[in-house]
Amino acid sequence: MKLVYGRLADVYCYPTYATRPRESQHFPMKSDQDLYKQLRDLPKEELWTRAVPLFNAASPRERLEQVAVIRAVGMIFSRFGTEDEKNAVRNWLINLLKDPQEKVRRYALTALPKIGAGEEGEREMLALLKDVVEDHDGREIRHLGRALEKVGGEATLVVIEEGITLPAITVQRVKAGVSRKEDVGGVLLDAWLPHLPGDSDMRVLLRCRRGLEEFVREEAEEKLSSREWLIASVKPGCVTLKPLKEFKLATLYRIRCFATVAFPLGTVSDEEGSKWVEPLARCIASERASALMLSGTEGTPRYRMEIAGRGHQRGAIRQVIDRAYALCPEILNDARQAPWSIDVLPASRGISVVELRPRLYPDPRLGYRQDDIAAASHPPLAACMARLAGLSDDEVIWDPFCGSGLELIERGLLGGVTSVHGTDLDSRAIEVARVNIEGAGLQKTKAEFTECDFRKASLAPGSISLIITNPPLGRRVRIKDMQGLFADFYVAASRALRVGGRLVFVNPLRSTEPEDPTLVREYQQTVDLGGFNCRLEMYRKIGAGKSAKRLPGKRQQEKFKSTPKAKPEEKTPAPAPAWWSKGGHANSREARRRARN
Ligand SMILES: C[S@@+](CC[C@H](N)C(=O)[O-])C[C@H]1O[C@@H](n2cnc3c(N)ncnc32)[C@H](O)[C@@H]1O
């Protein structure tokens, strides 16, 4: 039976306590889980004003039967309670820590961290801890340990230092929590990270979306000194660097085309069970990992674990955390706001790789990003597109689907841009693009954003030197007629571009390309956009009547290495009026004829 906004009398299997005689015969009860599921569907007022008083007035045996009330109250009020309600619930739960029955105390212990135990809650937990330690109750110590892992602060540390024995993982998490609350512990971009003499295998992985690795390599070659770095390999989705001396993360974060930085620590087998516990703990506590974390963190280094594909092995993961702490107690596990992540990623043939990754939020390269939209581009992709476009002086840019403006900004940051124009149907996107471009501080660049369909952009024909855009891909932004949209897009692009101008965009459709022969494809590369492939393409506008060989995509992959400067401007024949804003369709023969002329 599923009760939505049910009544208390329907939730319990018998008349409520209020209506039945006190010493009535025993009625069959639901399991804690069933009762919890039904109680959590009650309105919170009914839970608090009826279920809780009934629970308070109940006999010890009835309390045990109704213990799910505690769980339901904890869950509902932690999510939907006002501050006053949370205070009242907190006091109630703290009182329940004194209940003579272990099960009632245990439920209260589990609910308190959700609602926020506060200093009083922590104090009462520690008082209870002292009692249960005297009683040698290992089970309750474990439960208290779990609760203190979440709420324990300075007071708990003092008790630990006094010598009270708590599970090692509790000690570790309490220390991590205290360090977190001191508001230190961020990754230091400017710290020197060590190049350990005996560690010739040390590598740095610059991970990126598959298909973008050549951009990362090229940018790394350009921005890193060859006296300090070697490019060890370029593989799909990853460029591996070998540092030749100590280095700073800040140097790596001058490269804009990669997504994340990681340091390989080793491998572990994918076998079930605990065979991987010791090797994984040793990776975390290794000299390389600890040296990187200790040098690169403000305060005590903390790490979280991100383990792909081992979701049901919580026990083994706790063992890893315990063992790593035993091997290297200077580094603490902490699931919340940890500056470092230990990633365990399936690699091949039953082997996972273990990597250390700095968690830099916000990404230091995106200081300009004041706001965001749901359909925003992946910033490193925008950076790759800007590099693909190449440099050209006096650049005038249009992004027909500008969203939050990342492509315009990334190209702007490369320099030489006179003005940027963005159009988007979404008024919020336009607002966000405006604040972002302001955040980018592109003083010399004029920026203009218009809320309109790209077909209605008021741009003089032949006025644009670069169109750079991540159009709707038909996933997050749904479009009824993608073919039609792209056909119109090519016509609009061809018309707006000056001769020599470039069109750089992400193409989600396999079978579209401009019908207009003055748009010539120079580059095409398949890119993984997070589980689906698109093609990153660049076209160049050539003068009408000029012939150009269409170059096959593959061979063009090297092309961007030395993207040529735009050809000197040629006189563009006056194009037809903006027909696409007047109800025409780019697929019609007339439309294509007009666009060509
Ligand atoms: C993939 S998002 C662009 C993301 C953008 N590059 C960024 O950095 O945030 C595509 C954008 O196209 C806009 N859009 C969809 N159809 C459009 C149209 N016909 N004219 C103009 N904008 C349109 C959507 O509102 C959306 O913001």
GROMACS .gro file of N, CA and C in nm, residues 375 401 470-483 485-486 506-509 529 532 534:
model
   75
  375ALA      N    1   2.325   2.445  -2.126
  375ALA     CA    2   2.376   2.390  -2.252
  375ALA      C    3   2.516   2.443  -2.285
  401PHE      N    4   2.512   3.088  -3.221
  401PHE     CA    5   2.444   3.018  -3.110
  401PHE      C    6   2.531   3.039  -2.986
  470ASN      N    7   2.930   2.646  -3.129
  470ASN     CA    8   2.889   2.512  -3.089
  470ASN      C    9   2.736   2.512  -3.101
  471PRO      N   10   2.684   2.468  -3.213
  471PRO     CA   11   2.540   2.482  -3.236
  471PRO      C   12   2.460   2.383  -3.152
  472PRO      N   13   2.326   2.392  -3.154
  472PRO     CA   14   2.248   2.290  -3.084
  472PRO      C   15   2.282   2.154  -3.145
  473LEU      N   16   2.308   2.057  -3.060
  473LEU     CA   17   2.348   1.926  -3.111
  473LEU      C   18   2.231   1.828  -3.110
  474GLY      N   19   2.113   1.880  -3.074
  474GLY     CA   20   1.993   1.796  -3.075
  474GLY      C   21   1.981   1.710  -2.951
  475ARG      N   22   2.060   1.739  -2.849
  475ARG     CA   23   2.051   1.660  -2.724
  475ARG      C   24   1.998   1.749  -2.614
  476ARG      N   25   2.088   1.832  -2.556
  476ARG     CA   26   2.039   1.919  -2.448
  476ARG      C   27   1.946   2.026  -2.506
  477VAL      N   28   1.978   2.077  -2.625
  477VAL     CA   29   1.890   2.174  -2.690
  477VAL      C   30   1.821   2.099  -2.804
  478ARG      N   31   1.692   2.071  -2.784
  478ARG     CA   32   1.616   1.992  -2.884
  478ARG      C   33   1.572   2.082  -2.999
  479ILE      N   34   1.591   2.029  -3.120
  479ILE     CA   35   1.552   2.104  -3.240
  479ILE      C   36   1.470   2.009  -3.326
  480LYS      N   37   1.356   2.059  -3.376
  480LYS     CA   38   1.268   1.972  -3.454
  480LYS      C   39   1.333   1.931  -3.586
  481ASP      N   40   1.389   2.028  -3.657
  481ASP     CA   41   1.440   2.000  -3.791
  481ASP      C   42   1.589   2.036  -3.796
  482MET      N   43   1.672   1.939  -3.754
  482MET     CA   44   1.816   1.967  -3.748
  482MET      C   45   1.873   1.991  -3.888
  483GLN      N   46   1.826   1.911  -3.986
  483GLN     CA   47   1.878   1.928  -4.123
  483GLN      C   48   1.848   2.069  -4.172
  485LEU      N   49   1.787   2.334  -3.991
  485LEU     CA   50   1.865   2.433  -3.914
  485LEU      C   51   2.006   2.445  -3.971
  486PHE      N   52   2.067   2.329  -4.002
  486PHE     CA   53   2.205   2.334  -4.051
  486PHE      C   54   2.211   2.391  -4.193
  506VAL      N   55   3.105   2.270  -3.442
  506VAL     CA   56   3.088   2.128  -3.410
  506VAL      C   57   2.968   2.080  -3.490
  507ASN      N   58   2.989   1.975  -3.567
  507ASN     CA   59   2.883   1.926  -3.654
  507ASN      C   60   2.830   1.792  -3.600
  508PRO      N   61   2.705   1.789  -3.554
  508PRO     CA   62   2.653   1.662  -3.502
  508PRO      C   63   2.596   1.572  -3.612
  509LEU      N   64   2.579   1.627  -3.733
  509LEU     CA   65   2.513   1.551  -3.840
  509LEU      C   66   2.617   1.497  -3.938
  529LEU      N   67   3.206   1.388  -2.757
  529LEU     CA   68   3.154   1.499  -2.676
  529LEU      C   69   3.087   1.447  -2.548
  532PHE      N   70   2.902   1.071  -2.708
  532PHE     CA   71   2.855   1.070  -2.848
  532PHE      C   72   2.955   1.148  -2.933
  534CYS      N   73   3.084   1.378  -3.248
  534CYS     CA   74   3.050   1.483  -3.345
  534CYS      C   75   3.176   1.510  -3.426
   0.00000   0.00000   0.00000
